Tab-separated table of C-alpha atoms in Angstrom:
chain	number	residue	atom	x	y	z
A	90	MET	CA	-12.747	11.923	23.802
A	91	THR	CA	-9.645	12.368	21.650
A	92	ARG	CA	-6.778	9.935	21.479
A	93	PRO	CA	-3.842	10.903	23.821
A	94	VAL	CA	-0.864	12.314	22.094
A	95	GLY	CA	2.696	12.499	23.226
A	96	THR	CA	5.936	10.661	23.107
A	97	LYS	CA	6.232	7.033	24.092
A	98	GLU	CA	7.662	8.061	27.413
A	99	GLU	CA	4.851	10.547	28.059
A	100	LEU	CA	2.218	7.919	27.348
A	101	GLU	CA	3.924	5.433	29.637
A	102	ALA	CA	4.069	8.109	32.353
A	103	ARG	CA	0.432	8.665	31.975
A	104	ARG	CA	-0.313	4.977	32.538
A	105	ARG	CA	1.942	4.876	35.624
A	106	ARG	CA	0.212	7.951	37.081
A	107	ALA	CA	-3.212	6.348	36.447
A	108	VAL	CA	-2.136	3.153	38.250
A	109	ALA	CA	-0.693	5.158	41.155
A	110	MET	CA	-3.922	7.116	41.472
A	111	LEU	CA	-5.998	3.869	41.468
A	112	GLU	CA	-3.833	2.613	44.359
A	113	LEU	CA	-4.581	5.868	46.187
A	114	GLY	CA	-8.330	5.094	45.855
A	115	HIS	CA	-9.349	7.451	42.959
A	116	SER	CA	-12.010	6.117	40.661
A	117	PRO	CA	-11.278	5.237	37.008
A	118	TYR	CA	-13.666	8.042	36.039
A	119	GLU	CA	-11.769	10.669	38.041
A	120	ILE	CA	-8.413	9.470	36.589
A	121	ALA	CA	-9.831	9.458	33.042
A	122	GLU	CA	-10.945	13.105	33.479
A	123	VAL	CA	-7.429	14.133	34.813
A	124	GLU	CA	-5.473	12.218	32.172
A	125	GLY	CA	-7.806	13.051	29.222
A	126	VAL	CA	-8.632	9.462	28.364
A	127	THR	CA	-11.682	7.193	28.667
A	128	PRO	CA	-12.408	5.249	31.784
A	129	TRP	CA	-12.060	2.094	29.752
A	130	SER	CA	-8.404	2.993	29.089
A	131	VAL	CA	-7.837	3.277	32.825
A	132	TYR	CA	-9.472	-0.141	33.395
A	133	ARG	CA	-7.258	-1.619	30.622
A	134	TRP	CA	-4.091	-0.172	32.212
A	135	LYS	CA	-5.041	-1.481	35.552
A	136	LYS	CA	-5.466	-5.033	34.070
A	137	MET	CA	-2.142	-4.637	32.214
A	138	TYR	CA	-0.441	-3.686	35.506
A	139	GLU	CA	-2.083	-6.520	37.403
A	140	ASP	CA	-1.094	-9.083	34.740
A	141	GLU	CA	2.466	-7.883	33.946
A	142	GLY	CA	3.479	-5.421	36.609
A	143	LYS	CA	5.350	-2.233	35.529
A	144	ASP	CA	6.451	-3.839	32.284
A	145	GLY	CA	2.732	-4.115	31.313
A	146	LEU	CA	2.481	-0.337	31.161
A	147	SER	CA	5.247	-0.021	28.538
A	148	SER	CA	4.322	0.893	25.013
A	149	LYS	CA	4.146	-2.088	22.705
A	150	PRO	CA	4.537	-1.206	19.074
A	151	HIS	CA	1.974	-2.643	16.724
A	152	PRO	CA	3.763	-3.950	13.627
A	153	GLY	CA	1.156	-3.110	10.929
A	154	PRO	CA	1.496	-4.545	7.453
A	155	THR	CA	4.830	-4.967	5.713
A	156	THR	CA	5.217	-2.092	3.190
A	157	ILE	CA	8.464	-2.951	1.474
A	158	LEU	CA	9.195	-5.797	-0.888
A	159	PRO	CA	12.736	-7.014	-0.160
A	160	LYS	CA	15.223	-6.739	-3.093
A	161	GLU	CA	15.718	-10.481	-3.223
A	162	ARG	CA	11.990	-10.950	-4.044
A	163	PHE	CA	12.177	-8.897	-7.217
A	164	PRO	CA	13.114	-11.798	-9.512
A	165	ALA	CA	10.141	-13.757	-8.181
A	166	LEU	CA	7.921	-10.682	-8.853
A	167	ALA	CA	9.250	-10.483	-12.423
A	168	ASP	CA	8.494	-14.181	-12.924
A	169	LEU	CA	4.883	-13.650	-11.705
A	170	LEU	CA	4.377	-10.693	-13.963
A	171	GLN	CA	5.709	-12.630	-16.976
A	172	GLN	CA	2.845	-15.103	-16.473
A	173	GLY	CA	0.454	-12.311	-17.415
A	174	PRO	CA	-2.577	-10.841	-15.638
A	175	GLN	CA	-4.960	-13.618	-16.609
A	176	ALA	CA	-2.771	-16.196	-14.822
A	177	HIS	CA	-3.576	-14.216	-11.617
A	178	GLY	CA	-7.309	-14.102	-12.161
A	179	PHE	CA	-7.743	-10.895	-14.122
A	180	LYS	CA	-10.149	-10.902	-17.075
A	181	THR	CA	-7.921	-9.010	-19.529
A	182	ASP	CA	-4.242	-9.543	-20.460
A	183	ARG	CA	-3.163	-5.968	-19.511
A	184	TRP	CA	-1.134	-5.124	-16.372
A	185	THR	CA	-2.055	-2.019	-14.474
A	186	LEU	CA	-0.305	-0.636	-11.369
A	187	ASP	CA	-3.376	-1.542	-9.321
A	188	ARG	CA	-3.349	-5.107	-10.608
A	189	ILE	CA	0.377	-5.461	-9.868
A	190	ARG	CA	-0.239	-4.032	-6.344
A	191	VAL	CA	-2.856	-6.705	-5.786
A	192	VAL	CA	-0.492	-9.490	-6.977
A	193	ILE	CA	2.247	-8.198	-4.629
A	194	ASP	CA	-0.168	-8.164	-1.686
A	195	GLN	CA	-1.470	-11.746	-2.472
A	196	GLU	CA	1.795	-13.370	-3.335
A	197	PHE	CA	4.190	-11.679	-0.885
A	198	GLY	CA	1.914	-10.326	1.821
A	199	VAL	CA	3.260	-6.847	1.312
A	200	SER	CA	0.933	-3.859	1.085
A	201	VAL	CA	2.291	-1.109	-1.121
A	202	SER	CA	0.945	2.018	-2.737
A	203	THR	CA	0.479	2.464	-6.471
A	204	ALA	CA	3.430	4.871	-6.447
A	205	THR	CA	5.620	2.274	-4.911
A	206	VAL	CA	4.528	-0.255	-7.551
A	207	TRP	CA	5.653	2.288	-10.193
A	208	ARG	CA	9.054	2.481	-8.571
A	209	TYR	CA	9.321	-1.278	-8.464
A	210	MET	CA	8.453	-1.504	-12.151
A	211	LYS	CA	11.256	0.993	-12.990
A	212	ARG	CA	13.621	-1.161	-10.912
A	213	LEU	CA	12.611	-4.148	-12.970
A	214	ASN	CA	13.064	-2.046	-16.200
A	215	TRP	CA	9.439	-2.384	-17.063
A	216	SER	CA	7.906	0.622	-18.769
A	217	CYS	CA	4.480	1.977	-19.236
A	218	GLN	CA	3.156	0.745	-22.521
A	219	LYS	CA	-0.371	1.240	-23.791
A	220	PRO	CA	-1.304	-1.150	-26.584
A	221	GLN	CA	-2.007	0.507	-29.931
A	222	ARG	CA	-5.644	0.480	-30.808
A	223	ARG	CA	-6.172	-0.765	-34.336
A	224	ALA	CA	-9.276	-1.819	-36.209
A	225	ARG	CA	-9.552	-5.517	-36.646
A	226	GLU	CA	-10.428	-4.976	-40.306
A	227	ARG	CA	-7.191	-2.997	-40.927
A	228	ASP	CA	-5.548	-3.987	-44.207
A	229	GLU	CA	-1.827	-3.506	-43.714
A	230	ALA	CA	-1.161	-3.763	-47.494
A	231	ALA	CA	-3.625	-0.968	-48.232
A	232	VAL	CA	-2.117	1.177	-45.531
A	233	GLU	CA	1.362	0.585	-46.918
A	234	GLU	CA	0.151	1.453	-50.471
A	235	TRP	CA	-1.471	4.609	-49.214
A	236	LEU	CA	1.675	5.734	-47.408
A	237	ASN	CA	4.048	4.940	-50.347
A	238	GLU	CA	1.909	6.024	-53.303
A	239	THR	CA	-0.941	8.296	-52.340
A	240	VAL	CA	0.761	10.446	-49.825
A	241	PRO	CA	3.739	11.287	-52.123
A	242	GLU	CA	1.208	12.271	-54.877
A	243	ILE	CA	-0.651	14.556	-52.510
A	244	GLU	CA	2.642	16.092	-51.417
A	245	LYS	CA	3.651	16.741	-55.043
A	246	LYS	CA	0.349	18.538	-55.812
A	247	HIS	CA	0.443	20.713	-52.695
A	248	GLY	CA	4.196	21.081	-52.144
């Protein structure tokens, strides 16, 4: 059985018709067949009507998770991010969009997508920065000498 589709008004009308048919003596199974729903829906509508009357048949929006972090919470988010990922239980000290998304969900109870986290970071003037990979044994003095002395010599010979 597929989920009924239609506007809020059409769904409420379906519930009212079902209750009226129950009052005329039709079985929930007959009503379910006519309305394209399960018999359990008809039983549920009957109970809603018995408990709350006509108002019980009205659509009641289900608020789902909050998906927007209010503007006034951005300074608090920035403060949390300044603490670093390890302060929030991550093993390495590198923020990723997914990690920031987890922190937003845990700290503010707001469920956002990775794309939304990216927009939030832009609002906070944070940019994507990948740490440079360098060998631990790197000798900065030797690199500097090579750039200032060896490279110019090579350029003279080939240039």
